[in-house]
Amino acid sequence: MPKIWTRVVSLALVAGSAVLLSSCANQTISRSPTTAQTTTNTANQELKEVSFTLSWLFQAVDAPLAIAIEKEYFAQEGIAVRFDRGYGSADSINKIASGVYDIGEGDMYSMMEFNQKNPNDKLVAVAIKYNRSPFAIVAVDSAGISSPQQLEGKRLAAPAGDAARRLWPVFAQVTGVNPDSVTWNNVEPRLREALLVQGEFDAISCFNISSLPPLNKLGYGPDRLNTFLYADHGLDLYGNALIVRESFLEQNPELVRGFVSAYLRGLQDTIRNPDEGLAAVMNLSEDGLMDQAQERERLQIALDSLYVSPEVEQNGLGGVDQARLQRTLEQVAEGFGLAQVPTAEEVFNDGFLPPQEQRAI
């Protein structure tokens, strides 16, 4: 297994923090435009509303967005953000393309497939959130699955829109597994981990940040799991990106540029001060039902394995290495059976990123 490069940033323990209900429960949150951000510097400035969809539930890994709202980075760019929870990358991509949202978070590789099927509604990524992909297959140790090859003939489960599930054919191809040998089952997101530990399925596809914290809470810590990160098995994929319609980008270039700048400032702050990021998320949680300990663990996983890599250390946050992206596009296009492989420039537009020195960590 390739050595995993990590940059560990520890979250301080908060004594006596209450363990509330799990944040993996269904959320139905919708945030009104953040016009309360207006300060002395922006009081006379009319803020432009931008609608944004998350790719999943509002969680600690959304600290970059939460900090940028709380510290008024968006308002300083003349932006008021309205954001909603997501239901998986496939769903968020469709909603961005249809104009339900102006900007959203999703998987570039699913976006690539969407673009080939919908050439008149093309989307493009403008900034990277996770430099390393969180896509994973997870099995409990008692299932006896200690390598991807042992997934042959097994029962796997995930929500229908799960991005890791969508990319299963590619993962199977690069690991030498017959992709059609497994049986996929649709499950409710909130039941996925519980059904796994109950033995209803042999393994699940997931984001590691989504499934590992609830599994730990169920008594299945890392020592009782076999986790196969796609990034460790031949798929050096990027994780979620900020995605927009090409038509929206053409009509609102400065708005997108300002959104990206504010978001990446929030990402920088999250990496430098994770406790501040966690606090911002908790403050924005309307229902007050977030399990703070679980969210702390979730953010730590992202800090240790997703946000930062040697590439980010060298080139700054938000961008891509064109050669790396092109390699992964070729892998995914083959796995998806696409007729054409887009260029990295067609999938990712770096023209809306702040200067590299402003994206350093």
Short mmCIF file of N, CA, C and O in Angstrom, two decimals, residues 19 27 34 68 127 135 142 155 158 168 205 210 221 227 230 235 244 249 259 273 285 293 305-306 315 360:
data_model
loop_
_atom_site.label_atom_id
_atom_site.label_comp_id
_atom_site.label_asym_id
_atom_site.label_seq_id
_atom_site.Cartn_x
_atom_site.Cartn_y
_atom_site.Cartn_z
N VAL A 19 -22.35 15.49 24.21
CA VAL A 19 -22.55 14.68 23.02
C VAL A 19 -24.03 14.73 22.69
O VAL A 19 -24.86 14.20 23.41
N GLN A 27 -31.13 16.07 7.56
CA GLN A 27 -31.16 17.51 7.73
C GLN A 27 -32.08 18.11 6.69
O GLN A 27 -32.14 17.65 5.56
N THR A 34 -26.90 35.75 3.80
CA THR A 34 -26.18 36.18 4.98
C THR A 34 -25.98 37.69 4.98
O THR A 34 -24.87 38.20 5.10
N ALA A 68 -16.06 31.59 6.38
CA ALA A 68 -16.16 32.69 5.42
C ALA A 68 -17.44 33.49 5.63
O ALA A 68 -17.46 34.70 5.37
N ALA A 127 -12.46 25.60 -8.27
CA ALA A 127 -11.58 25.51 -7.10
C ALA A 127 -11.74 24.14 -6.47
O ALA A 127 -12.83 23.54 -6.50
N PHE A 135 -13.08 9.18 -1.29
CA PHE A 135 -13.81 7.99 -1.72
C PHE A 135 -13.18 6.74 -1.12
O PHE A 135 -11.97 6.55 -1.17
N SER A 142 -14.59 -8.46 10.58
CA SER A 142 -15.14 -9.81 10.65
C SER A 142 -15.63 -10.32 9.29
O SER A 142 -15.88 -11.51 9.13
N ARG A 155 -21.68 -8.34 -1.25
CA ARG A 155 -22.84 -7.44 -1.23
C ARG A 155 -22.37 -6.07 -0.74
O ARG A 155 -21.93 -5.94 0.40
N ALA A 158 -24.83 1.46 -0.66
CA ALA A 158 -24.60 2.90 -0.63
C ALA A 158 -25.87 3.59 -1.12
O ALA A 158 -26.70 2.97 -1.79
N TRP A 168 -17.22 3.28 -8.62
CA TRP A 168 -16.85 1.89 -8.37
C TRP A 168 -16.29 1.20 -9.62
O TRP A 168 -15.27 0.48 -9.52
N SER A 205 -19.72 1.69 0.13
CA SER A 205 -18.93 2.76 -0.47
C SER A 205 -19.32 4.05 0.22
O SER A 205 -20.47 4.20 0.67
N SER A 210 -17.53 10.74 5.96
CA SER A 210 -18.95 10.54 6.25
C SER A 210 -19.20 9.31 7.11
O SER A 210 -20.04 9.34 8.01
N GLY A 221 -13.96 1.27 15.55
CA GLY A 221 -12.88 2.19 15.27
C GLY A 221 -12.01 1.67 14.15
O GLY A 221 -12.27 0.60 13.57
N THR A 227 -10.45 -0.34 5.51
CA THR A 227 -10.84 0.80 4.70
C THR A 227 -9.93 0.90 3.50
O THR A 227 -8.71 0.97 3.63
N TYR A 230 -9.71 5.02 -2.28
CA TYR A 230 -9.42 4.96 -3.70
C TYR A 230 -8.03 5.55 -3.99
O TYR A 230 -7.30 5.06 -4.86
N LEU A 235 -5.96 5.24 -7.79
CA LEU A 235 -6.81 6.34 -8.27
C LEU A 235 -6.45 7.60 -7.49
O LEU A 235 -7.03 7.88 -6.44
N VAL A 244 -19.60 25.35 -11.18
CA VAL A 244 -20.56 26.34 -11.68
C VAL A 244 -20.94 25.99 -13.12
O VAL A 244 -20.23 25.26 -13.81
N LEU A 249 -20.81 31.39 -15.24
CA LEU A 249 -19.45 31.88 -15.12
C LEU A 249 -19.19 33.01 -16.11
O LEU A 249 -18.59 34.04 -15.77
N PHE A 259 -16.42 34.75 -4.80
CA PHE A 259 -16.87 33.60 -4.02
C PHE A 259 -15.69 32.67 -3.75
O PHE A 259 -15.49 32.22 -2.62
N ASN A 273 -6.55 27.02 12.08
CA ASN A 273 -7.20 27.03 13.39
C ASN A 273 -8.47 26.17 13.31
O ASN A 273 -9.58 26.69 13.18
N SER A 285 -25.31 25.81 12.92
CA SER A 285 -26.23 24.68 12.98
C SER A 285 -27.53 25.14 13.61
O SER A 285 -27.62 25.37 14.81
N ALA A 293 -18.55 15.99 19.34
CA ALA A 293 -17.42 15.07 19.37
C ALA A 293 -17.25 14.37 18.02
O ALA A 293 -16.13 14.20 17.51
N SER A 305 -5.97 13.94 6.10
CA SER A 305 -5.84 13.16 4.87
C SER A 305 -6.39 13.78 3.60
O SER A 305 -6.15 13.25 2.52
N LEU A 306 -7.11 14.91 3.68
CA LEU A 306 -7.79 15.40 2.49
C LEU A 306 -7.39 16.79 2.04
O LEU A 306 -7.14 17.02 0.87
N ASN A 315 2.01 24.43 -4.17
CA ASN A 315 1.28 25.28 -5.12
C ASN A 315 0.13 26.06 -4.51
O ASN A 315 -0.47 26.88 -5.20
N ALA A 360 -1.49 30.27 -0.17
CA ALA A 360 -0.51 29.48 0.56
C ALA A 360 -1.04 29.10 1.94
O ALA A 360 -1.94 29.75 2.49
#
